[in-house]
Coordinates of C-alpha atoms in Angstrom, one line a residue:
M1 CA 0.1 -0.1 0.1
K2 CA 1.3 3.4 -0.9
R3 CA 2.2 6.0 1.8
A4 CA -0.3 8.4 0.8
D5 CA -3.0 6.1 0.7
I6 CA -2.4 5.0 4.1
R7 CA -2.7 8.6 5.3
R8 CA -5.8 9.0 3.6
K9 CA -7.2 6.0 5.6
V10 CA -5.9 7.3 8.9
T11 CA -7.4 10.3 8.7
T12 CA -11.0 8.7 8.7
M13 CA -10.5 5.6 10.1
T14 CA -8.5 4.8 13.2
S15 CA -10.3 1.9 14.6
I16 CA -8.5 -1.1 15.9
K17 CA -9.7 -3.0 13.2
E18 CA -8.6 -0.7 10.6
W19 CA -5.4 -0.4 11.8
R20 CA -5.0 -4.3 11.5
K21 CA -6.1 -3.9 7.9
I22 CA -3.5 -1.3 7.1
L23 CA -0.7 -3.7 8.7
D24 CA -2.1 -6.5 6.9
S25 CA -1.7 -4.6 3.5
L26 CA 2.1 -3.4 4.2
N27 CA 5.0 -5.1 2.7
E28 CA 7.6 -6.5 4.7
D29 CA 10.1 -3.7 3.8
Q30 CA 7.5 -0.8 4.7
P31 CA 7.6 1.0 7.8
I32 CA 4.6 1.0 10.5
P33 CA 2.8 4.3 10.0
A34 CA 3.9 7.0 12.2
E35 CA 0.0 7.5 13.6
L36 CA -0.1 4.0 14.6
L37 CA 3.2 4.1 16.5
Q38 CA 1.6 7.5 18.3
D39 CA -1.5 5.5 19.4
T40 CA -1.5 4.9 22.8
R41 CA -4.3 2.5 23.1
K42 CA -3.5 -1.2 24.3
G43 CA -5.0 -2.7 21.3
A44 CA -2.9 -0.5 18.8
I45 CA 0.2 -1.1 21.1
A46 CA -0.5 -4.9 20.8
L47 CA -0.8 -4.5 17.1
V48 CA 2.6 -2.7 16.5
E49 CA 4.2 -5.4 18.8
R50 CA 2.9 -8.2 16.8
H51 CA 3.8 -6.4 13.6
T52 CA 7.3 -5.7 14.7
K53 CA 7.6 -9.2 15.6
K54 CA 6.6 -10.3 12.3
Q55 CA 9.1 -7.9 10.2
H56 CA 11.7 -9.3 12.3
R57 CA 11.3 -13.0 11.6
A58 CA 10.5 -12.0 7.8
Q59 CA 14.0 -10.2 8.0
E60 CA 15.8 -13.4 9.8
L61 CA 14.0 -15.8 7.4
K62 CA 15.5 -13.6 4.6
E63 CA 19.0 -13.5 5.7
Q64 CA 19.0 -17.4 6.4
Y65 CA 17.7 -17.6 2.7
E66 CA 20.5 -15.6 1.5
Q67 CA 23.2 -17.4 3.4
M68 CA 21.8 -20.5 1.7
L69 CA 22.4 -19.3 -1.6
R70 CA 26.0 -19.2 -0.9
Y71 CA 26.8 -22.2 -3.0
E72 CA 24.7 -21.6 -5.6
N73 CA 26.2 -17.8 -6.0
D74 CA 29.8 -19.7 -6.0
A75 CA 28.8 -22.1 -8.8
K76 CA 27.5 -19.2 -10.9
S77 CA 30.3 -16.8 -10.3
N78 CA 32.2 -19.7 -11.9
G79 CA 30.3 -19.9 -14.9
K80 CA 27.6 -22.3 -14.1
R81 CA 24.2 -21.5 -15.0
L82 CA 21.9 -24.5 -14.2
I83 CA 22.4 -25.9 -10.8
A84 CA 20.9 -28.8 -9.4
G85 CA 20.5 -29.7 -5.8
V86 CA 20.5 -33.2 -4.6
D87 CA 19.4 -35.0 -1.7
E88 CA 17.6 -38.6 -0.4
A89 CA 15.1 -39.8 2.1
G90 CA 14.8 -43.1 3.6
R91 CA 18.5 -44.4 4.2
G92 CA 17.7 -45.5 7.7
P93 CA 14.2 -47.3 7.6
L94 CA 13.5 -51.0 7.8
A95 CA 11.1 -50.9 5.3
G96 CA 10.4 -49.2 1.9
P97 CA 12.6 -47.5 -0.7
V98 CA 15.3 -44.7 -0.7
V99 CA 14.0 -42.0 -2.6
A100 CA 16.3 -39.1 -4.0
A101 CA 15.2 -35.6 -5.6
A102 CA 17.1 -33.2 -7.6
A103 CA 16.0 -29.8 -7.9
I104 CA 16.9 -26.7 -10.2
L105 CA 15.2 -23.9 -9.0
P106 CA 14.3 -20.5 -11.0
E107 CA 16.6 -17.7 -10.9
D108 CA 13.9 -15.4 -8.7
F109 CA 12.9 -18.4 -6.4
Y110 CA 12.1 -17.3 -2.9
L111 CA 10.8 -19.8 -0.4
P112 CA 11.3 -18.2 3.2
G113 CA 11.7 -20.8 5.6
L114 CA 13.1 -23.5 3.4
N115 CA 15.2 -25.9 5.0
D116 CA 16.1 -29.3 5.8
S117 CA 13.0 -31.2 5.6
K118 CA 13.5 -33.0 9.1
K119 CA 13.6 -29.1 10.4
I120 CA 10.1 -28.3 9.0
G121 CA 6.5 -29.8 10.1
R122 CA 4.6 -31.8 7.9
V123 CA 2.0 -29.2 6.8
Q124 CA 4.7 -26.7 6.0
R125 CA 6.7 -29.5 4.5
E126 CA 3.4 -30.0 2.1
M127 CA 3.0 -26.5 1.0
F128 CA 6.7 -26.3 0.4
F129 CA 6.5 -29.4 -1.7
L130 CA 3.6 -27.9 -4.2
E131 CA 5.5 -24.8 -4.3
I132 CA 8.6 -26.5 -5.4
M133 CA 6.8 -28.9 -7.9
N134 CA 5.1 -26.1 -9.3
H135 CA 7.9 -23.7 -10.0
A136 CA 11.2 -25.8 -10.0
D137 CA 12.4 -28.3 -12.3
V138 CA 12.4 -31.8 -10.2
G139 CA 13.5 -35.2 -11.0
I140 CA 12.9 -38.3 -8.7
G141 CA 14.7 -41.6 -8.4
I142 CA 13.2 -44.6 -6.4
I143 CA 15.0 -47.7 -5.5
E144 CA 13.0 -50.6 -4.0
A145 CA 13.9 -52.7 -0.8
E146 CA 14.9 -55.5 -3.3
E147 CA 17.6 -53.8 -4.9
I148 CA 18.8 -52.1 -1.6
D149 CA 19.2 -55.6 -0.3
Q150 CA 21.3 -56.4 -3.4
I151 CA 23.6 -53.3 -3.8
N152 CA 23.7 -52.1 -0.1
I153 CA 22.0 -48.8 0.9
L154 CA 24.8 -46.3 0.4
N155 CA 25.1 -47.4 -3.6
A156 CA 21.0 -47.5 -3.6
S157 CA 21.2 -43.8 -2.3
K158 CA 23.8 -43.0 -4.8
K159 CA 21.9 -44.8 -7.6
A160 CA 18.8 -42.9 -6.8
M161 CA 20.4 -39.7 -6.8
E162 CA 22.1 -40.4 -10.4
M163 CA 18.6 -41.4 -11.3
A164 CA 17.0 -38.2 -10.1
L165 CA 19.4 -36.2 -11.9
T166 CA 18.4 -37.9 -15.2
Q167 CA 14.7 -37.2 -14.7
L168 CA 15.1 -33.6 -14.8
K169 CA 13.8 -31.6 -18.0
S170 CA 17.1 -29.5 -18.1
Q171 CA 20.7 -30.7 -18.0
P172 CA 22.2 -29.2 -15.3
D173 CA 25.6 -28.2 -15.7
H174 CA 26.9 -28.6 -11.8
A175 CA 25.1 -30.5 -8.9
L176 CA 25.5 -29.7 -5.1
I177 CA 25.0 -32.8 -3.3
D178 CA 24.2 -33.7 0.1
A179 CA 27.0 -35.4 1.8
V180 CA 28.1 -37.9 -1.0
E181 CA 30.0 -38.2 -4.7
L182 CA 28.2 -39.2 -7.5
Q183 CA 29.3 -41.0 -11.0
I184 CA 27.9 -38.1 -13.0
P185 CA 29.2 -36.1 -16.3
I186 CA 28.8 -32.8 -14.7
S187 CA 30.7 -31.0 -11.9
Q188 CA 29.7 -31.6 -8.3
E189 CA 30.0 -30.6 -5.0
S190 CA 29.3 -32.4 -1.7
I191 CA 28.2 -30.9 1.1
I192 CA 28.2 -32.5 4.7
K193 CA 24.4 -31.6 6.2
G194 CA 23.6 -29.7 2.6
D195 CA 20.2 -29.8 3.2
A196 CA 20.7 -27.1 5.9
K197 CA 23.1 -25.1 3.9
S198 CA 21.9 -25.0 0.4
V199 CA 18.2 -24.0 -0.7
S200 CA 18.7 -26.3 -3.7
I201 CA 19.6 -29.4 -1.4
A202 CA 16.8 -28.4 1.2
A203 CA 14.4 -28.1 -1.9
A204 CA 15.3 -31.7 -3.0
S205 CA 15.2 -32.8 0.7
I206 CA 11.5 -31.6 0.5
V207 CA 10.6 -33.4 -2.5
A208 CA 12.4 -36.7 -1.8
K209 CA 10.7 -36.6 2.0
V210 CA 7.2 -35.7 1.0
T211 CA 7.5 -38.5 -2.2
R212 CA 8.5 -41.2 0.4
D213 CA 5.8 -40.4 3.0
R214 CA 3.2 -40.7 0.6
L215 CA 4.8 -43.8 -0.8
M216 CA 4.7 -45.4 2.6
E217 CA 1.0 -44.2 3.2
H218 CA 0.4 -46.2 0.0
A219 CA 2.2 -49.2 1.8
A220 CA 0.0 -48.9 5.0
E221 CA -3.0 -49.5 2.9
R222 CA -1.6 -52.6 1.8
F223 CA -0.1 -53.8 5.0
P224 CA -2.4 -51.9 7.7
E225 CA -1.1 -54.1 10.5
F226 CA 2.4 -52.4 10.3
G227 CA 1.4 -48.9 10.7
F228 CA 3.7 -47.7 8.0
D229 CA 1.9 -44.2 7.7
K230 CA 2.9 -43.5 11.3
H231 CA 6.5 -44.3 11.4
A232 CA 7.5 -44.2 7.5
G233 CA 9.1 -47.7 8.0
Y234 CA 11.6 -46.7 10.6
G235 CA 12.2 -49.1 13.5
T236 CA 9.8 -48.0 16.1
K237 CA 8.6 -50.1 18.8
Q238 CA 5.3 -50.8 16.9
H239 CA 7.0 -51.6 13.8
V240 CA 9.5 -54.2 15.6
E241 CA 6.5 -55.7 17.4
A242 CA 4.6 -56.1 14.2
L243 CA 7.6 -57.8 12.5
H244 CA 7.8 -60.2 15.2
K245 CA 4.2 -61.0 15.2
Y246 CA 3.5 -60.9 11.4
G247 CA 6.8 -61.4 9.9
P248 CA 8.6 -59.3 7.1
T249 CA 6.5 -58.1 3.9
D250 CA 7.8 -57.9 0.6
I251 CA 8.6 -54.2 1.2
H252 CA 11.2 -55.0 4.1
R253 CA 14.9 -54.5 3.7
L254 CA 15.9 -58.4 4.6
S255 CA 19.8 -57.1 4.7
F256 CA 18.8 -54.9 7.9
E257 CA 18.7 -56.0 11.5
P258 CA 16.3 -56.8 13.4
V259 CA 14.6 -57.9 9.6
K260 CA 17.4 -60.2 8.8
S261 CA 17.2 -62.1 12.0
I262 CA 13.4 -62.2 12.3
A263 CA 13.0 -63.6 8.6
A264 CA 15.7 -66.1 9.5
K265 CA 14.0 -67.5 12.5
R266 CA 10.4 -67.8 10.4
R267 CA 12.3 -70.0 7.6

């Protein structure tokens, strides 16, 4: 809202309700109207405090996002144009696939609060997933439990990541990867805890996590006794108890303990 428009409204409407509307119409970088700062009513003071906190939080998120662009900016300064972030979800569970995602974010992409998927609540994660899928170039790779048992989880994770890169619409010329190095024909940088340090890797972590969670929700429909929709295949007490009672399913990782021992006892 323009400053002149704010003054025009203030001269005729200064109720707390109107102040709230005016504040809600402001951009993050617009100052609080001087007239409101001088308003001594409790409701007005509370509005100022609330809006000030909102502005501070928005600034914190902006600074965090800019810090997480460091690796992307470094790559661009070295002539790289299309930069893909790569991450996986599901290394540790006893059941289900390992899922990887690659994401190339648009130049003007801004998603305040974007971070490691494990640090974001489920509802916000789903919202971020939709934003990323709607605006970014995304590729997904999935390796099922049977192949994980054949080639081990580290190799399966790498294979899923390499697969995700091949599923992008555009060919990236640089990859930022969470913690591992891949056999790929482009330059790459492996970043420890990269999903908390790079917006591109963070975006990939969101896509991988949400995609895998949805796959495990479908698995819960096939095997309701295991509660895969609640623990996503991780070794919770409920999951291990169900393993002892019902035995492994065809989506369990037979090379993982205690699945391996339980399966051996049931032969």
